[in-house]
PDB file of C-alpha atoms in Angstrom:
ATOM      1  CA  MET A   1     185.010  28.229 168.745  1.00 44.00           C
ATOM      2  CA  SER A   2     188.269  30.167 169.054  1.00 49.00           C
ATOM      3  CA  ASP A   3     188.597  33.444 170.957  1.00 55.00           C
ATOM      4  CA  THR A   4     189.386  35.270 167.703  1.00 52.00           C
ATOM      5  CA  HIS A   5     186.365  33.798 165.926  1.00 54.00           C
ATOM      6  CA  VAL A   6     184.047  34.733 168.785  1.00 56.00           C
ATOM      7  CA  THR A   7     185.452  38.250 169.055  1.00 60.00           C
ATOM      8  CA  ASP A   8     185.130  38.781 165.286  1.00 61.00           C
ATOM      9  CA  ALA A   9     181.500  37.679 165.449  1.00 60.00           C
ATOM     10  CA  ILE A  10     180.793  40.108 168.275  1.00 60.00           C
ATOM     11  CA  VAL A  11     182.414  42.986 166.404  1.00 58.00           C
ATOM     12  CA  GLN A  12     180.184  42.194 163.418  1.00 59.00           C
ATOM     13  CA  VAL A  13     177.065  42.249 165.603  1.00 57.00           C
ATOM     14  CA  CYS A  14     178.065  45.563 167.163  1.00 54.00           C
ATOM     15  CA  ALA A  15     178.998  47.100 163.829  1.00 50.00           C
ATOM     16  CA  ALA A  16     175.531  46.270 162.524  1.00 54.00           C
ATOM     17  CA  GLN A  17     173.900  47.905 165.538  1.00 51.00           C
ATOM     18  CA  LEU A  18     175.864  51.109 166.041  1.00 50.00           C
ATOM     19  CA  ALA A  19     172.694  53.180 166.385  1.00 52.00           C
ATOM     20  CA  PRO A  20     171.554  52.879 170.020  1.00 56.00           C
ATOM     21  CA  THR A  21     168.375  50.960 169.195  1.00 81.00           C
ATOM     22  CA  LEU A  22     168.417  48.969 172.429  1.00 92.00           C
ATOM     23  CA  ASN A  23     166.448  50.706 175.176  1.00 96.00           C
ATOM     24  CA  VAL A  24     168.171  50.328 178.572  1.00 97.00           C
ATOM     25  CA  LYS A  25     166.539  51.107 181.927  1.00 98.00           C
ATOM     26  CA  SER A  26     168.722  50.766 185.012  1.00 98.00           C
ATOM     27  CA  PHE A  27     167.756  50.088 188.615  1.00 98.00           C
ATOM     28  CA  PHE A  28     170.427  50.721 191.265  1.00 97.00           C
ATOM     29  CA  ASP A  29     170.392  48.956 194.636  1.00 96.00           C
ATOM     30  CA  ASP A  30     172.234  51.108 197.176  1.00 94.00           C
ATOM     31  CA  ALA A  31     172.582  48.302 199.738  1.00 94.00           C
ATOM     32  CA  SER A  32     174.717  46.148 197.419  1.00 94.00           C
ATOM     33  CA  SER A  33     175.835  48.841 194.934  1.00 95.00           C
ATOM     34  CA  THR A  34     174.294  46.702 192.185  1.00 97.00           C
ATOM     35  CA  ALA A  35     172.936  47.914 188.863  1.00 98.00           C
ATOM     36  CA  SER A  36     170.160  45.775 187.383  1.00 98.00           C
ATOM     37  CA  TYR A  37     168.779  46.355 183.905  1.00 98.00           C
ATOM     38  CA  VAL A  38     165.624  45.970 181.879  1.00 98.00           C
ATOM     39  CA  VAL A  39     166.549  46.113 178.198  1.00 98.00           C
ATOM     40  CA  HIS A  40     164.091  46.021 175.332  1.00 97.00           C
ATOM     41  CA  ASP A  41     163.670  46.259 171.595  1.00 96.00           C
ATOM     42  CA  PRO A  42     161.494  49.341 170.936  1.00 96.00           C
ATOM     43  CA  ALA A  43     160.184  47.786 167.717  1.00 94.00           C
ATOM     44  CA  THR A  44     158.793  44.620 169.313  1.00 96.00           C
ATOM     45  CA  LYS A  45     158.618  45.446 173.054  1.00 97.00           C
ATOM     46  CA  MET A  46     160.459  42.176 173.748  1.00 97.00           C
ATOM     47  CA  ALA A  47     162.750  42.496 176.767  1.00 98.00           C
ATOM     48  CA  ALA A  48     165.299  40.962 179.126  1.00 98.00           C
ATOM     49  CA  ILE A  49     166.049  41.513 182.801  1.00 98.00           C
ATOM     50  CA  ILE A  50     169.746  41.389 183.717  1.00 98.00           C
ATOM     51  CA  ASP A  51     171.187  40.771 187.224  1.00 98.00           C
ATOM     52  CA  SER A  52     168.102  41.398 189.357  1.00 98.00           C
ATOM     53  CA  VAL A  53     168.237  41.866 193.148  1.00 98.00           C
ATOM     54  CA  LEU A  54     166.223  40.203 195.908  1.00 98.00           C
ATOM     55  CA  ASP A  55     166.435  42.455 198.962  1.00 98.00           C
ATOM     56  CA  PHE A  56     167.933  40.697 201.978  1.00 97.00           C
ATOM     57  CA  ASP A  57     168.323  41.820 205.584  1.00 96.00           C
ATOM     58  CA  ALA A  58     171.128  39.549 206.802  1.00 94.00           C
ATOM     59  CA  ALA A  59     170.716  40.440 210.476  1.00 93.00           C
ATOM     60  CA  ALA A  60     167.027  39.514 210.451  1.00 95.00           C
ATOM     61  CA  GLY A  61     167.335  36.716 207.888  1.00 94.00           C
ATOM     62  CA  ARG A  62     164.488  38.325 205.962  1.00 96.00           C
ATOM     63  CA  THR A  63     163.956  38.674 202.214  1.00 97.00           C
ATOM     64  CA  ASP A  64     161.895  41.349 200.489  1.00 97.00           C
ATOM     65  CA  THR A  65     160.843  41.959 196.889  1.00 98.00           C
ATOM     66  CA  ALA A  66     160.730  45.775 196.814  1.00 98.00           C
ATOM     67  CA  SER A  67     163.560  46.074 194.266  1.00 98.00           C
ATOM     68  CA  ALA A  68     162.085  43.361 192.063  1.00 98.00           C
ATOM     69  CA  ASP A  69     158.614  44.876 192.358  1.00 98.00           C
ATOM     70  CA  ALA A  70     159.962  48.160 190.972  1.00 98.00           C
ATOM     71  CA  ILE A  71     161.160  46.213 187.905  1.00 98.00           C
ATOM     72  CA  ILE A  72     157.781  44.504 187.559  1.00 98.00           C
ATOM     73  CA  GLU A  73     155.997  47.839 187.711  1.00 98.00           C
ATOM     74  CA  TYR A  74     158.244  49.283 184.997  1.00 98.00           C
ATOM     75  CA  VAL A  75     157.835  46.243 182.729  1.00 98.00           C
ATOM     76  CA  ARG A  76     154.051  46.351 183.004  1.00 98.00           C
ATOM     77  CA  ASP A  77     153.836  50.124 182.607  1.00 98.00           C
ATOM     78  CA  GLU A  78     155.902  49.916 179.408  1.00 98.00           C
ATOM     79  CA  GLY A  79     153.929  46.970 178.037  1.00 98.00           C
ATOM     80  CA  LEU A  80     157.038  44.782 177.712  1.00 98.00           C
ATOM     81  CA  THR A  81     157.208  41.019 177.248  1.00 98.00           C
ATOM     82  CA  ILE A  82     160.091  39.354 179.080  1.00 98.00           C
ATOM     83  CA  GLU A  83     161.987  36.853 176.939  1.00 98.00           C
ATOM     84  CA  TRP A  84     165.063  36.416 179.121  1.00 98.00           C
ATOM     85  CA  LEU A  85     166.200  36.620 182.737  1.00 98.00           C
ATOM     86  CA  LEU A  86     169.968  36.880 182.320  1.00 98.00           C
ATOM     87  CA  GLU A  87     172.542  36.343 185.061  1.00 98.00           C
ATOM     88  CA  THR A  88     176.133  37.370 184.374  1.00 98.00           C
ATOM     89  CA  HIS A  89     177.438  35.037 187.130  1.00 96.00           C
ATOM     90  CA  ALA A  90     176.638  33.619 190.577  1.00 95.00           C
ATOM     91  CA  HIS A  91     176.878  36.894 192.482  1.00 95.00           C
ATOM     92  CA  ALA A  92     178.606  37.065 195.869  1.00 94.00           C
ATOM     93  CA  ASP A  93     177.128  40.400 196.965  1.00 94.00           C
ATOM     94  CA  HIS A  94     173.379  40.082 196.449  1.00 96.00           C
ATOM     95  CA  LEU A  95     170.670  37.467 196.068  1.00 97.00           C
ATOM     96  CA  SER A  96     169.055  37.090 192.647  1.00 98.00           C
ATOM     97  CA  ALA A  97     165.331  37.820 192.281  1.00 98.00           C
ATOM     98  CA  ALA A  98     165.106  35.902 188.979  1.00 98.00           C
ATOM     99  CA  PRO A  99     162.760  33.107 190.191  1.00 98.00           C
ATOM    100  CA  TYR A 100     160.335  35.629 191.696  1.00 98.00           C
ATOM    101  CA  LEU A 101     160.411  37.746 188.536  1.00 98.00           C
ATOM    102  CA  GLN A 102     159.870  34.646 186.420  1.00 98.00           C
ATOM    103  CA  THR A 103     156.685  33.765 188.312  1.00 98.00           C
ATOM    104  CA  GLN A 104     155.381  37.294 187.692  1.00 98.00           C
ATOM    105  CA  LEU A 105     156.644  38.014 184.174  1.00 98.00           C
ATOM    106  CA  GLY A 106     157.811  34.770 182.562  1.00 98.00           C
ATOM    107  CA  GLY A 107     161.034  34.491 180.573  1.00 98.00           C
ATOM    108  CA  THR A 108     163.895  32.012 180.214  1.00 98.00           C
ATOM    109  CA  LEU A 109     166.449  32.029 183.053  1.00 98.00           C
ATOM    110  CA  ALA A 110     169.963  31.825 181.616  1.00 98.00           C
ATOM    111  CA  ILE A 111     173.614  31.854 182.701  1.00 98.00           C
ATOM    112  CA  GLY A 112     176.938  30.561 181.376  1.00 97.00           C
ATOM    113  CA  ARG A 113     177.540  26.806 181.234  1.00 97.00           C
ATOM    114  CA  ASP A 114     180.465  26.987 183.647  1.00 96.00           C
ATOM    115  CA  ILE A 115     177.982  27.622 186.468  1.00 96.00           C
ATOM    116  CA  ILE A 116     178.326  23.843 186.807  1.00 96.00           C
ATOM    117  CA  ARG A 117     181.914  24.355 188.016  1.00 94.00           C
ATOM    118  CA  VAL A 118     180.704  26.918 190.559  1.00 94.00           C
ATOM    119  CA  GLN A 119     177.986  24.514 191.722  1.00 94.00           C
ATOM    120  CA  GLU A 120     180.555  21.768 192.228  1.00 93.00           C
ATOM    121  CA  VAL A 121     182.848  23.950 194.347  1.00 92.00           C
ATOM    122  CA  PHE A 122     180.186  25.612 196.459  1.00 93.00           C
ATOM    123  CA  GLY A 123     177.952  22.555 196.637  1.00 91.00           C
ATOM    124  CA  LYS A 124     180.808  20.925 198.554  1.00 91.00           C
ATOM    125  CA  LEU A 125     181.482  24.043 200.635  1.00 91.00           C
ATOM    126  CA  PHE A 126     177.861  24.219 201.766  1.00 92.00           C
ATOM    127  CA  ASN A 127     177.508  20.412 202.018  1.00 91.00           C
ATOM    128  CA  ALA A 128     174.406  20.762 199.868  1.00 88.00           C
ATOM    129  CA  GLY A 129     173.714  17.036 199.645  1.00 81.00           C
ATOM    130  CA  THR A 130     172.499  14.879 196.777  1.00 80.00           C
ATOM    131  CA  GLU A 131     169.306  16.894 196.364  1.00 81.00           C
ATOM    132  CA  PHE A 132     171.420  19.687 194.849  1.00 88.00           C
ATOM    133  CA  ALA A 133     171.969  18.493 191.271  1.00 88.00           C
ATOM    134  CA  ARG A 134     175.153  20.456 190.359  1.00 93.00           C
ATOM    135  CA  ASP A 135     174.297  20.118 186.664  1.00 93.00           C
ATOM    136  CA  GLY A 136     172.958  23.585 185.881  1.00 91.00           C
ATOM    137  CA  SER A 137     169.358  22.369 185.895  1.00 93.00           C
ATOM    138  CA  ASP A 138     168.279  25.200 188.227  1.00 94.00           C
ATOM    139  CA  PHE A 139     168.558  27.348 185.084  1.00 97.00           C
ATOM    140  CA  ASP A 140     166.547  27.040 181.878  1.00 98.00           C
ATOM    141  CA  ARG A 141     169.428  27.749 179.501  1.00 98.00           C
ATOM    142  CA  LEU A 142     173.183  27.405 179.821  1.00 98.00           C
ATOM    143  CA  PHE A 143     175.056  29.570 177.328  1.00 98.00           C
ATOM    144  CA  ASP A 144     178.264  28.458 175.674  1.00 96.00           C
ATOM    145  CA  ASP A 145     180.854  30.991 174.581  1.00 95.00           C
ATOM    146  CA  GLY A 146     179.649  32.673 171.382  1.00 92.00           C
ATOM    147  CA  ASP A 147     176.029  31.489 171.543  1.00 95.00           C
ATOM    148  CA  HIS A 148     173.656  33.712 169.597  1.00 93.00           C
ATOM    149  CA  PHE A 149     170.232  34.770 170.855  1.00 95.00           C
ATOM    150  CA  SER A 150     168.073  37.873 170.456  1.00 94.00           C
ATOM    151  CA  ILE A 151     165.944  40.411 172.277  1.00 95.00           C
ATOM    152  CA  GLY A 152     163.072  40.827 169.863  1.00 95.00           C
ATOM    153  CA  SER A 153     164.743  41.829 166.582  1.00 92.00           C
ATOM    154  CA  ILE A 154     168.031  42.891 168.193  1.00 92.00           C
ATOM    155  CA  PRO A 155     170.838  40.323 167.874  1.00 91.00           C
ATOM    156  CA  ALA A 156     172.834  39.250 170.908  1.00 93.00           C
ATOM    157  CA  ILE A 157     175.814  37.067 171.772  1.00 93.00           C
ATOM    158  CA  ALA A 158     176.793  35.452 175.072  1.00 95.00           C
ATOM    159  CA  LEU A 159     180.521  35.867 175.710  1.00 95.00           C
ATOM    160  CA  HIS A 160     182.393  33.832 178.326  1.00 96.00           C
ATOM    161  CA  VAL A 161     184.626  36.210 180.329  1.00 96.00           C
ATOM    162  CA  PRO A 162     186.097  34.145 183.203  1.00 96.00           C
ATOM    163  CA  GLY A 163     188.484  35.483 185.816  1.00 96.00           C
ATOM    164  CA  HIS A 164     186.290  37.008 188.505  1.00 96.00           C
ATOM    165  CA  THR A 165     184.624  33.585 188.671  1.00 94.00           C
ATOM    166  CA  PRO A 166     184.863  30.639 186.244  1.00 94.00           C
ATOM    167  CA  ALA A 167     181.335  31.242 184.972  1.00 93.00           C
ATOM    168  CA  ASP A 168     181.212  34.974 184.214  1.00 96.00           C
ATOM    169  CA  MET A 169     179.392  35.981 181.050  1.00 97.00           C
ATOM    170  CA  ALA A 170     179.062  39.276 179.225  1.00 97.00           C
ATOM    171  CA  TYR A 171     176.009  39.831 177.048  1.00 96.00           C
ATOM    172  CA  VAL A 172     176.531  41.758 173.825  1.00 93.00           C
ATOM    173  CA  ILE A 173     173.102  43.046 172.772  1.00 93.00           C
ATOM    174  CA  GLY A 174     173.082  45.325 169.744  1.00 90.00           C
ATOM    175  CA  ASP A 175     175.449  48.192 170.474  1.00 88.00           C
ATOM    176  CA  ALA A 176     175.560  47.520 174.227  1.00 94.00           C
ATOM    177  CA  VAL A 177     177.494  45.107 176.438  1.00 95.00           C
ATOM    178  CA  PHE A 178     176.484  44.041 179.943  1.00 97.00           C
ATOM    179  CA  THR A 179     179.788  43.132 181.534  1.00 97.00           C
ATOM    180  CA  GLY A 180     178.808  41.790 184.949  1.00 95.00           C
ATOM    181  CA  ASP A 181     181.672  42.221 187.423  1.00 94.00           C
ATOM    182  CA  THR A 182     184.505  41.942 184.887  1.00 96.00           C
ATOM    183  CA  LEU A 183     184.996  45.704 184.599  1.00 97.00           C
ATOM    184  CA  PHE A 184     184.108  48.677 186.777  1.00 97.00           C
ATOM    185  CA  MET A 185     184.102  52.356 185.836  1.00 97.00           C
ATOM    186  CA  PRO A 186     187.454  53.531 184.419  1.00 97.00           C
ATOM    187  CA  ASP A 187     188.299  55.413 187.627  1.00 97.00           C
ATOM    188  CA  TYR A 188     187.670  52.281 189.751  1.00 97.00           C
ATOM    189  CA  GLY A 189     189.226  49.559 187.632  1.00 96.00           C
ATOM    190  CA  SER A 190     188.519  45.836 187.547  1.00 97.00           C
ATOM    191  CA  ALA A 191     186.908  42.997 189.495  1.00 95.00           C
ATOM    192  CA  ARG A 192     188.667  40.943 192.129  1.00 97.00           C
ATOM    193  CA  ALA A 193     189.894  37.490 191.104  1.00 97.00           C
ATOM    194  CA  ASP A 194     190.461  35.713 194.426  1.00 95.00           C
ATOM    195  CA  PHE A 195     187.166  33.849 194.848  1.00 91.00           C
ATOM    196  CA  PRO A 196     187.297  30.039 194.415  1.00 90.00           C
ATOM    197  CA  GLY A 197     187.943  29.427 190.717  1.00 91.00           C
ATOM    198  CA  GLY A 198     188.962  33.039 190.071  1.00 94.00           C
ATOM    199  CA  ASP A 199     192.090  33.784 188.063  1.00 97.00           C
ATOM    200  CA  ALA A 200     193.735  37.159 187.451  1.00 97.00           C
ATOM    201  CA  ARG A 201     195.320  36.029 184.182  1.00 97.00           C
ATOM    202  CA  GLN A 202     191.989  34.872 182.834  1.00 97.00           C
ATOM    203  CA  LEU A 203     190.472  38.163 183.941  1.00 97.00           C
ATOM    204  CA  TYR A 204     193.110  40.104 182.003  1.00 98.00           C
ATOM    205  CA  HIS A 205     192.404  38.194 178.800  1.00 96.00           C
ATOM    206  CA  SER A 206     188.637  38.486 179.277  1.00 96.00           C
ATOM    207  CA  ILE A 207     188.947  42.253 179.622  1.00 97.00           C
ATOM    208  CA  ARG A 208     191.150  42.457 176.549  1.00 95.00           C
ATOM    209  CA  ARG A 209     188.495  40.580 174.541  1.00 93.00           C
ATOM    210  CA  LEU A 210     185.867  43.094 175.587  1.00 94.00           C
ATOM    211  CA  LEU A 211     188.134  46.008 174.719  1.00 94.00           C
ATOM    212  CA  LYS A 212     188.499  44.747 171.130  1.00 92.00           C
ATOM    213  CA  LEU A 213     184.945  45.914 170.502  1.00 92.00           C
ATOM    214  CA  PRO A 214     184.346  49.225 168.691  1.00 90.00           C
ATOM    215  CA  PRO A 215     185.255  52.212 170.907  1.00 93.00           C
ATOM    216  CA  GLU A 216     181.727  53.625 170.822  1.00 91.00           C
ATOM    217  CA  THR A 217     180.213  50.404 172.201  1.00 92.00           C
ATOM    218  CA  ARG A 218     178.233  51.130 175.354  1.00 94.00           C
ATOM    219  CA  LEU A 219     179.277  49.183 178.470  1.00 97.00           C
ATOM    220  CA  PHE A 220     176.812  48.673 181.312  1.00 98.00           C
ATOM    221  CA  LEU A 221     178.393  47.520 184.565  1.00 98.00           C
ATOM    222  CA  CYS A 222     176.971  45.445 187.408  1.00 96.00           C
ATOM    223  CA  HIS A 223     178.374  47.598 190.232  1.00 95.00           C
ATOM    224  CA  ASP A 224     179.748  50.976 191.132  1.00 94.00           C
ATOM    225  CA  TYR A 225     181.433  51.923 194.405  1.00 94.00           C
ATOM    226  CA  LYS A 226     182.188  55.611 193.752  1.00 92.00           C
ATOM    227  CA  ALA A 227     185.912  55.977 193.219  1.00 92.00           C
ATOM    228  CA  ALA A 228     187.824  58.385 195.435  1.00 91.00           C
ATOM    229  CA  GLY A 229     186.921  61.952 194.536  1.00 91.00           C
ATOM    230  CA  ARG A 230     183.616  61.026 192.858  1.00 94.00           C
ATOM    231  CA  ASP A 231     180.367  61.699 194.727  1.00 93.00           C
ATOM    232  CA  THR A 232     177.834  60.048 192.422  1.00 95.00           C
ATOM    233  CA  TYR A 233     177.204  56.483 191.330  1.00 96.00           C
ATOM    234  CA  VAL A 234     177.815  55.774 187.631  1.00 96.00           C
ATOM    235  CA  TRP A 235     177.443  52.465 185.820  1.00 97.00           C
ATOM    236  CA  GLU A 236     177.579  53.260 182.100  1.00 97.00           C
ATOM    237  CA  THR A 237     180.744  53.883 180.084  1.00 97.00           C
ATOM    238  CA  THR A 238     182.215  52.954 176.686  1.00 97.00           C
ATOM    239  CA  VAL A 239     184.916  50.699 175.326  1.00 96.00           C
ATOM    240  CA  GLY A 240     186.884  53.764 174.267  1.00 97.00           C
ATOM    241  CA  ALA A 241     186.785  55.259 177.762  1.00 98.00           C
ATOM    242  CA  GLN A 242     187.996  51.974 179.236  1.00 98.00           C
ATOM    243  CA  ARG A 243     190.809  51.630 176.729  1.00 97.00           C
ATOM    244  CA  SER A 244     192.145  55.086 177.440  1.00 98.00           C
ATOM    245  CA  GLY A 245     191.355  55.565 181.104  1.00 97.00           C
ATOM    246  CA  ASN A 246     190.818  52.386 183.109  1.00 98.00           C
ATOM    247  CA  VAL A 247     193.172  52.727 186.073  1.00 97.00           C
ATOM    248  CA  HIS A 248     193.927  48.984 186.163  1.00 98.00           C
ATOM    249  CA  VAL A 249     193.913  47.870 182.558  1.00 97.00           C
ATOM    250  CA  HIS A 250     194.118  50.778 180.088  1.00 97.00           C
ATOM    251  CA  GLU A 251     195.993  50.310 176.835  1.00 96.00           C
ATOM    252  CA  GLY A 252     199.661  49.705 177.543  1.00 96.00           C
ATOM    253  CA  VAL A 253     199.143  47.694 180.749  1.00 97.00           C
ATOM    254  CA  GLY A 254     200.590  44.233 180.191  1.00 97.00           C
ATOM    255  CA  GLU A 255     199.482  40.904 181.591  1.00 97.00           C
ATOM    256  CA  GLU A 256     202.250  40.561 184.185  1.00 98.00           C
ATOM    257  CA  GLU A 257     201.723  44.103 185.465  1.00 98.00           C
ATOM    258  CA  PHE A 258     197.980  43.542 185.764  1.00 98.00           C
ATOM    259  CA  VAL A 259     198.322  40.165 187.500  1.00 98.00           C
ATOM    260  CA  ALA A 260     200.797  41.579 190.039  1.00 98.00           C
ATOM    261  CA  MET A 261     198.515  44.539 190.773  1.00 98.00           C
ATOM    262  CA  ARG A 262     195.349  42.422 190.994  1.00 98.00           C
ATOM    263  CA  THR A 263     196.968  39.783 193.231  1.00 97.00           C
ATOM    264  CA  ALA A 264     198.367  42.371 195.643  1.00 98.00           C
ATOM    265  CA  ARG A 265     195.105  44.301 195.753  1.00 97.00           C
ATOM    266  CA  ASP A 266     192.976  41.196 196.290  1.00 97.00           C
ATOM    267  CA  ALA A 267     195.122  40.201 199.267  1.00 97.00           C
ATOM    268  CA  THR A 268     193.906  43.342 201.066  1.00 97.00           C
ATOM    269  CA  LEU A 269     190.187  42.768 200.472  1.00 95.00           C
ATOM    270  CA  SER A 270     187.759  41.219 202.938  1.00 93.00           C
ATOM    271  CA  MET A 271     184.994  38.892 201.804  1.00 92.00           C
ATOM    272  CA  PRO A 272     181.746  40.548 200.627  1.00 92.00           C
ATOM    273  CA  ALA A 273     179.254  40.882 203.480  1.00 90.00           C
ATOM    274  CA  LEU A 274     176.653  38.659 201.784  1.00 94.00           C
ATOM    275  CA  ILE A 275     178.898  36.072 200.120  1.00 94.00           C
ATOM    276  CA  MET A 276     177.596  33.144 202.226  1.00 94.00           C
ATOM    277  CA  PRO A 277     173.866  33.683 201.681  1.00 95.00           C
ATOM    278  CA  ALA A 278     174.299  35.057 198.162  1.00 96.00           C
ATOM    279  CA  VAL A 279     176.322  32.242 196.636  1.00 95.00           C
ATOM    280  CA  GLN A 280     174.293  29.399 198.123  1.00 94.00           C
ATOM    281  CA  VAL A 281     171.116  30.990 196.738  1.00 96.00           C
ATOM    282  CA  ASN A 282     172.559  32.113 193.401  1.00 97.00           C
ATOM    283  CA  MET A 283     174.191  28.766 192.637  1.00 95.00           C
ATOM    284  CA  ARG A 284     170.585  27.498 192.698  1.00 95.00           C
ATOM    285  CA  GLY A 285     169.504  30.073 190.134  1.00 96.00           C
ATOM    286  CA  GLY A 286     168.142  32.333 192.858  1.00 96.00           C
ATOM    287  CA  HIS A 287     165.947  29.624 194.360  1.00 95.00           C
ATOM    288  CA  LEU A 288     165.968  29.547 198.156  1.00 94.00           C
ATOM    289  CA  PRO A 289     166.869  26.290 199.902  1.00 91.00           C
ATOM    290  CA  ALA A 290     163.929  23.965 200.444  1.00 90.00           C
ATOM    291  CA  PRO A 291     162.086  24.249 203.768  1.00 93.00           C
ATOM    292  CA  GLU A 292     163.135  21.800 206.464  1.00 93.00           C
ATOM    293  CA  ALA A 293     160.773  19.614 208.479  1.00 95.00           C
ATOM    294  CA  ASN A 294     159.516  22.567 210.533  1.00 97.00           C
ATOM    295  CA  GLY A 295     158.592  24.531 207.402  1.00 96.00           C
ATOM    296  CA  THR A 296     161.458  27.032 207.740  1.00 96.00           C
ATOM    297  CA  ARG A 297     164.203  27.636 205.179  1.00 95.00           C
ATOM    298  CA  TYR A 298     167.792  27.871 206.416  1.00 94.00           C
ATOM    299  CA  LEU A 299     171.038  29.233 205.031  1.00 94.00           C
ATOM    300  CA  LYS A 300     174.368  27.750 206.143  1.00 92.00           C
ATOM    301  CA  ILE A 301     177.533  29.523 207.221  1.00 92.00           C
ATOM    302  CA  PRO A 302     180.548  27.198 206.950  1.00 92.00           C
ATOM    303  CA  LEU A 303     183.059  28.138 209.634  1.00 92.00           C
ATOM    304  CA  ASP A 304     186.748  28.746 208.898  1.00 89.00           C
ATOM    305  CA  ALA A 305     186.278  27.583 205.301  1.00 83.00           C
ATOM    306  CA  LEU A 306     187.185  30.688 203.250  1.00 75.00           C
TER     307      LEU A 306
END
């Protein structure tokens, strides 16, 4: 399916759902600056969980489910039925709680098909061995660009938006879009593109696809880091606000200008604090590595590799 065809289909979905019928509840994790979402169709109470967080104390090597338990409590209090556990990409800044949530609430765990490319690259980096399949089978569903699905009666489309990583997806659900790391708030800009498989040119075109949506379309972001001069965290904006005010990629910014800016900026950034544990868990769909002979699970840190 061509980019134009996919974008036209998304515009049609959004145009049919301009009333904000999708209910969105956000959960913000201060430790990783991550926004997770429970979204549901008020008419059917069918729901999805997007980009959940498993708490992780790196110094102690200890996981905790407090953030996920808050989601479970909300879902049960609201009487929701979970259809989907959606991941926008294999996050480098937090561990996914999707497998834990699935055991408690059910649902189909889904991500973009190009997670297979991420598994290939990082499977080698972490020397994961033949027991790590690298075929996407840690997930229940691999979305292709333009795949249709639904949350109850609300139509949705999975949109491939590579650049930050090869596998990034945005989920267009009714009048709302969940962008993952592709875009940040207008005063903060755009995602980095220097991870293995990242590409600033792809990121530019992915952002431009998103910004073809109607200006009133709600955008829900995966992170916020409080831009200079702003004292509060914010993770919801609109296509119109991004078009007019995004400091990296507002209307009028061309591809070459964006790529030069993004490349120079990325060269100044250090790796995320949790990239090593996060990616080797998230490439497995949030499943922790299997216990070794002594019954303990281990995470690897490859030295001098990134």
